[in-house]
Coordinates of N, CA and C in Angstrom, one line a residue:
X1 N -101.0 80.7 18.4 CA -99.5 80.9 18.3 C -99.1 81.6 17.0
X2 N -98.0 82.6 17.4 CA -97.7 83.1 16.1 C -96.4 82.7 16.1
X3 N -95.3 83.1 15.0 CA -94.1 82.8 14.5 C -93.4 83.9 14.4
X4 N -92.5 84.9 15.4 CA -92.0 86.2 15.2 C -90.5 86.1 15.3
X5 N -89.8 86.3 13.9 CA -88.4 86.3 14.0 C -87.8 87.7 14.4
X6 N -86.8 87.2 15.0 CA -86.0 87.9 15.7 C -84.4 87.8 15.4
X7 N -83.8 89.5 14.6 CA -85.0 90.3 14.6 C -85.9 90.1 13.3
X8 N -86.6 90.9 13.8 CA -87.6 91.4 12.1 C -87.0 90.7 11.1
X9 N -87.9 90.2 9.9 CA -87.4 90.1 8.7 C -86.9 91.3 7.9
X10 N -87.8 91.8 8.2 CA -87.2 93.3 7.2 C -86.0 94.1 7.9
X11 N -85.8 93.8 9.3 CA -84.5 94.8 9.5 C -83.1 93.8 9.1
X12 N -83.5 92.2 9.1 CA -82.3 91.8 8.8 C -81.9 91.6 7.4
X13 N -83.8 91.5 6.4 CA -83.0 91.6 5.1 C -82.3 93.0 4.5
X14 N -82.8 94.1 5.5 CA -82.0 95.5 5.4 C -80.3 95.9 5.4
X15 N -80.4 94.8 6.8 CA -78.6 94.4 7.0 C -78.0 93.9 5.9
X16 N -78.4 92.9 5.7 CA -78.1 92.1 4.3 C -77.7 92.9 3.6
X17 N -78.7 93.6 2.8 CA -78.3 94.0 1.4 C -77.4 95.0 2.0
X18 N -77.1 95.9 3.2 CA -76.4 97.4 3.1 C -75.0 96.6 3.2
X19 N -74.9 95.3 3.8 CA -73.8 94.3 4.0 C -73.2 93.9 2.6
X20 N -74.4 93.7 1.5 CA -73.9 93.1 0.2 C -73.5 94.3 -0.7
X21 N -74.2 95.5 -0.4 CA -73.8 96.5 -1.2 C -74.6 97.0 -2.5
X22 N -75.3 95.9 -2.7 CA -76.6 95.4 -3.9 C -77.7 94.6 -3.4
X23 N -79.0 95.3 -4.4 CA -80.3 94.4 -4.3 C -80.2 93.6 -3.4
X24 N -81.0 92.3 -2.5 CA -80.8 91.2 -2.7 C -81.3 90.6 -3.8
X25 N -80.9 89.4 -4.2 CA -82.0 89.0 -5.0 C -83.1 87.7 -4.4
X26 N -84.0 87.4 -5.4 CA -85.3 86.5 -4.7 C -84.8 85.3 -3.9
X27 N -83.9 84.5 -4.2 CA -83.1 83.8 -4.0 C -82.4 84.0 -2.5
X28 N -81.7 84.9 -2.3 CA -80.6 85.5 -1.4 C -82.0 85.6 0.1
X29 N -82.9 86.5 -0.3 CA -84.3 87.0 0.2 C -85.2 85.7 1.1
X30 N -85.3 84.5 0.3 CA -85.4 83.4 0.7 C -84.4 82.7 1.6
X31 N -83.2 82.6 0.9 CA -82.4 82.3 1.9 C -82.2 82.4 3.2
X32 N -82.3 84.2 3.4 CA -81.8 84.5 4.7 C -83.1 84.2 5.4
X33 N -84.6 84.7 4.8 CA -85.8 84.2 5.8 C -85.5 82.4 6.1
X34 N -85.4 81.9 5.4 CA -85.0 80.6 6.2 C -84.1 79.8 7.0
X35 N -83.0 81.0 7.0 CA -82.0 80.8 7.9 C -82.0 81.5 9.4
X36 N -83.4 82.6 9.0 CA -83.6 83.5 10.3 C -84.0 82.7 11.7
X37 N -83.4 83.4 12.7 CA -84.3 83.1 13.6 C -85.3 83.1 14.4
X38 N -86.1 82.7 14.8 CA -87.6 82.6 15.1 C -87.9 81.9 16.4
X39 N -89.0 82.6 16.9 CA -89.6 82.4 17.9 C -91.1 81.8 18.0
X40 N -91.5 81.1 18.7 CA -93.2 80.9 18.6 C -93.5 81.0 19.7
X41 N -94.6 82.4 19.7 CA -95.1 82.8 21.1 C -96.6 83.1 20.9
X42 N -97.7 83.1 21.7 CA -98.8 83.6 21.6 C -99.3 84.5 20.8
X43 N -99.9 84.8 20.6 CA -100.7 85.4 19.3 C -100.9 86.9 19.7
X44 N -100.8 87.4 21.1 CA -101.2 88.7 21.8 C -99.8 88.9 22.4
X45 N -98.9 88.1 22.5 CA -97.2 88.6 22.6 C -96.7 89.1 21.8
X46 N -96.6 88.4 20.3 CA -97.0 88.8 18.8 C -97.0 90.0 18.4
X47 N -98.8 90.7 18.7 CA -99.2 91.7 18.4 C -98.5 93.2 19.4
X48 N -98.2 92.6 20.7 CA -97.5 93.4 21.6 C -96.0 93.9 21.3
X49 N -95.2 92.8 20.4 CA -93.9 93.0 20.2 C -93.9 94.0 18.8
X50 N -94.8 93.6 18.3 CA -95.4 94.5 16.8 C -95.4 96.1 16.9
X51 N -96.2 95.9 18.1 CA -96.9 97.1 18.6 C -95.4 98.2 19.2
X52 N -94.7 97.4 19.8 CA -93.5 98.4 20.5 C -92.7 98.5 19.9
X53 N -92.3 97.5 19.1 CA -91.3 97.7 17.4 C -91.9 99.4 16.9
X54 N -93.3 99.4 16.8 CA -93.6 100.7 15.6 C -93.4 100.1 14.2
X55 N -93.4 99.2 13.7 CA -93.9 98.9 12.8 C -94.1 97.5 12.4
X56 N -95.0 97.0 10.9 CA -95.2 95.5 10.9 C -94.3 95.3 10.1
X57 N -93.7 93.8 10.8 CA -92.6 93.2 9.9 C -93.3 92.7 8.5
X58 N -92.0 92.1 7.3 CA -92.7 91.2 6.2 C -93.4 90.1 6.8
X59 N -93.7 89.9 5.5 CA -94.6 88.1 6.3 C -93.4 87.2 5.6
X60 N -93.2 86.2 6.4 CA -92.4 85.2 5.8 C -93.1 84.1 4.5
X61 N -94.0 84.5 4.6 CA -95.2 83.5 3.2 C -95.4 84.5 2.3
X62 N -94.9 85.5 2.1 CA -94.9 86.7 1.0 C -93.7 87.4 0.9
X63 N -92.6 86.7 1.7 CA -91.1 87.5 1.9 C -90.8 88.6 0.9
X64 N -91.0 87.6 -0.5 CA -89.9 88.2 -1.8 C -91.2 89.2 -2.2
X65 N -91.8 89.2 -2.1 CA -93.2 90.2 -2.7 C -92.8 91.3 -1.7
X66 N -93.2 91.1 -0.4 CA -93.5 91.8 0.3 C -92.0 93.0 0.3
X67 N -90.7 92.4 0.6 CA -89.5 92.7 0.5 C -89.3 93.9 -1.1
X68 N -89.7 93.3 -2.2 CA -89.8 94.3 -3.4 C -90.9 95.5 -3.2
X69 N -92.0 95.4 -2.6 CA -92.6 96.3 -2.3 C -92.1 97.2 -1.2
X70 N -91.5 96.8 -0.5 CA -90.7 98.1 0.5 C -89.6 98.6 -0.2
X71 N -89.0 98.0 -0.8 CA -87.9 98.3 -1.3 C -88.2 99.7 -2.7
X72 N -89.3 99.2 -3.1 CA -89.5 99.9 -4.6 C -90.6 101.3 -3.9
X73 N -91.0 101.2 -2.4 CA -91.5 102.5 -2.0 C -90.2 103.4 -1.6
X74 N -89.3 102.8 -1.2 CA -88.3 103.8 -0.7 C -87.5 104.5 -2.3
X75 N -87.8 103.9 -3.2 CA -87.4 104.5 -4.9 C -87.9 105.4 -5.4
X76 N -89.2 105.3 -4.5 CA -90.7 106.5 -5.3 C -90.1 108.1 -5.7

């Protein structure tokens, strides 16, 4: 079983910030992944929903890492 929120983490912390107008910060980042909501479906549902999205969401266990690293590629 996997854990797939819906939507995506990264498209909602994307909302967020264009919503806030600034950064999030680590804090805010956490927040909303714990307020998100989520699904738990099979592990091959998962990869399927991954797969038709076109791309991989953050991990929720690396949010605030993961989240600064997308963020600081789109600065390059």
């Amino acid at each position: 079983m996997s854990i797939v929120f819906v939507p995506p983490l990264i498209a909602l912390l994307l909302s967020k910030e264009t919503e806030k107008g600034s950064p999030l910060t680590e804090d805010e980042v956490n927040s909303i992944r714990d307020n998100a909501t989520a699904i738990n479906v099979d592990s091959d549902i998962a990869l399927a929903m991954a797969e038709s999205r076109g791309y991989r969401d953050i991990s929720p266990d690396n949010c605030w890492s993961e989240w600064s690293d997308f963020r600081n590629e789109g600065s390059d």
